[in-house]
Coordinates of C-alpha atoms in Angstrom, one line a residue:
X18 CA 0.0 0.0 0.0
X19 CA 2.7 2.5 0.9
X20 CA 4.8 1.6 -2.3
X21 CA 1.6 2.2 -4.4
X22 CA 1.2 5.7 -2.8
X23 CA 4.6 6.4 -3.6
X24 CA 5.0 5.7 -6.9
X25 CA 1.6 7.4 -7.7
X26 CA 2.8 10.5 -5.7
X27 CA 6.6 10.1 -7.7
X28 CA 4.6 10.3 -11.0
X29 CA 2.0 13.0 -10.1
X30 CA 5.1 15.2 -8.8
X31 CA 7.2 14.8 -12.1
X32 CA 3.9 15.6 -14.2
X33 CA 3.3 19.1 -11.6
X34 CA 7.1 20.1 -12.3
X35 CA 8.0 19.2 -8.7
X36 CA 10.3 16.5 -9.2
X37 CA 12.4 17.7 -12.3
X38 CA 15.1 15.2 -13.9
X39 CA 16.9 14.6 -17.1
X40 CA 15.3 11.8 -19.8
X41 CA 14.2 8.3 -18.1
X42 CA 13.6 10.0 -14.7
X43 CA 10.5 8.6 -14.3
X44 CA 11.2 5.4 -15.6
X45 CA 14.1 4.9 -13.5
X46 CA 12.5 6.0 -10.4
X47 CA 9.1 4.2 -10.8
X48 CA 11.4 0.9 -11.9
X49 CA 13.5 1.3 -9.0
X50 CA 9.9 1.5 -7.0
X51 CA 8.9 -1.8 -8.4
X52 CA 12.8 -3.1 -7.8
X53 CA 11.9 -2.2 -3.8
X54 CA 8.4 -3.8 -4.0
X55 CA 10.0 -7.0 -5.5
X56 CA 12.3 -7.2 -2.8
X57 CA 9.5 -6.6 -0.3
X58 CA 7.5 -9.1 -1.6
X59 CA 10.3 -11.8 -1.8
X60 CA 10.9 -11.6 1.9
X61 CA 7.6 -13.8 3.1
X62 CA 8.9 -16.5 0.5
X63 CA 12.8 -16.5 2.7
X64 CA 10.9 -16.8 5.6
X65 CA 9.1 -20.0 4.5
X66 CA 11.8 -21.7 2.3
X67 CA 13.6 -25.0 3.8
X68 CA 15.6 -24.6 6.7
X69 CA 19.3 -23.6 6.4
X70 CA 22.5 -25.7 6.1
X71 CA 23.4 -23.9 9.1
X72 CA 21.2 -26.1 11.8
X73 CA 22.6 -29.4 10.8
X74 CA 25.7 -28.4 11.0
X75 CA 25.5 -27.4 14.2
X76 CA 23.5 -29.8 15.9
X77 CA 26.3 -32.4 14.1
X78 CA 28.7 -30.7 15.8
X79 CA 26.9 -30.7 19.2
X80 CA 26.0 -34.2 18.9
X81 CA 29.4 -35.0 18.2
X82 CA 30.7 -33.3 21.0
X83 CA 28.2 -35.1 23.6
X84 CA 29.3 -38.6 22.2
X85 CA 32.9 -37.8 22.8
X86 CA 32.6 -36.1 26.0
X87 CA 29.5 -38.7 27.3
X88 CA 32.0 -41.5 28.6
X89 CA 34.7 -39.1 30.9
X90 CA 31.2 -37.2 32.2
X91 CA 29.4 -40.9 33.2
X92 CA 32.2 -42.5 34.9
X93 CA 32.7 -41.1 37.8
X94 CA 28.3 -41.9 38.5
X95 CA 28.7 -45.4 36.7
X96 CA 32.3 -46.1 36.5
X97 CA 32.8 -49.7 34.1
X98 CA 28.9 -49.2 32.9
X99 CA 30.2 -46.1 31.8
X100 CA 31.6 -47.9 28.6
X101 CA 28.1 -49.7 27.2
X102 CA 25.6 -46.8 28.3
X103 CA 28.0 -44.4 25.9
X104 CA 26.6 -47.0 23.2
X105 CA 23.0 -46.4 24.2
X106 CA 23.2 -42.6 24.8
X107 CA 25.4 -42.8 20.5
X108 CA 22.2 -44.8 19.4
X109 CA 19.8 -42.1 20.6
X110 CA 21.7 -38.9 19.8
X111 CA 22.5 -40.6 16.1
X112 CA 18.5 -40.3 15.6
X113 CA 19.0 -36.6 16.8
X114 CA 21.3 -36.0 14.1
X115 CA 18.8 -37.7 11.3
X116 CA 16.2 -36.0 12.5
X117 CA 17.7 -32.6 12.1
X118 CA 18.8 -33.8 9.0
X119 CA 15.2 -34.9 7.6
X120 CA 14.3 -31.8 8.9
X121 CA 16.9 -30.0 6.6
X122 CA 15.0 -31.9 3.4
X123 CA 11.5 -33.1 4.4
X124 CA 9.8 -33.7 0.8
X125 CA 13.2 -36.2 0.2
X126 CA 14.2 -33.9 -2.9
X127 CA 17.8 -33.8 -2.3
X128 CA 18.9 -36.5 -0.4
X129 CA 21.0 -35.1 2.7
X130 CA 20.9 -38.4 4.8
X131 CA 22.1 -42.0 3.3
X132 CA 21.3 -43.9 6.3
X133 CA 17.3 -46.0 6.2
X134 CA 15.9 -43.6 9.3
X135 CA 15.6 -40.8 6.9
X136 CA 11.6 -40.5 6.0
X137 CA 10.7 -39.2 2.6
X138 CA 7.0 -37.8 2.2
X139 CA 6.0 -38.6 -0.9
X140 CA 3.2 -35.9 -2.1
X141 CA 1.5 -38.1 -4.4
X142 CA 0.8 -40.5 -1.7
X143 CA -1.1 -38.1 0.9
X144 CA -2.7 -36.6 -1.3
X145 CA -4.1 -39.7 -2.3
X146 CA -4.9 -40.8 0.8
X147 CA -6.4 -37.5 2.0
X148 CA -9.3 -37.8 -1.0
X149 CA -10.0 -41.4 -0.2

């Protein structure tokens, strides 16, 4: 709404002789008006676009840290048991990780995760089963 008041005040100011300016004035200033509006527009479609690269990384690298610090921070609680509950605590946290990463691709278009937990939602199929 704002952009639209401005470009019609922009063109009824260069046809008054307010706003003076060489040849193409107008057309530069009401494309660079559409330019802004573009930009405007596009930022509702970055908001709802996948989720970055950025969050897997990082919960990778926190997961990874945990599993290597997990067995020094349970032994002094479980001392030997220390050793097989690391194993239990990798297994969980490894899900972590592939579910941050099936969160990174969740229609299965690129595949991010090689490993059989990953869940690909196949469009086709819900939509078939939502009209049945």
């Amino acid at each position: 709404v704002v952009l639209g008041w401005v470009t019609s005040r922009l063109a009824a100011a260069r046809a008054q002789g307010v706003l003076t300016g060489g040849a193409g004035f107008e057309q530069v200033a009401l494309g660079k008006c559409c330019d802004l509006r573009a930009a405007c527009m596009s930022i509702p479609d970055e908001l709802a676009a996948r989720m970055p690269l950025a969050y897997v990384h990082f919960t990778h690298c926190l997961v990874d840290i945990l599993l290597l610090i997990a067995p020094f921070g349970l032994y002094p609680h479980l001392g030997v048991f220390a050793i097989p509950m690391t194993g239990v605590i990798s297994l969980f946290y490894r899900g972590l990780l592939e579910l941050s990463k099936s969160f990174l691709d969740p229609f299965g278009n690129r595949r991010v995760s090689y490993s059989g937990l990953s869940a690909d939602i196949s469009i086709d199929c819900l939509i078939g089963e939502s009209n049945a």
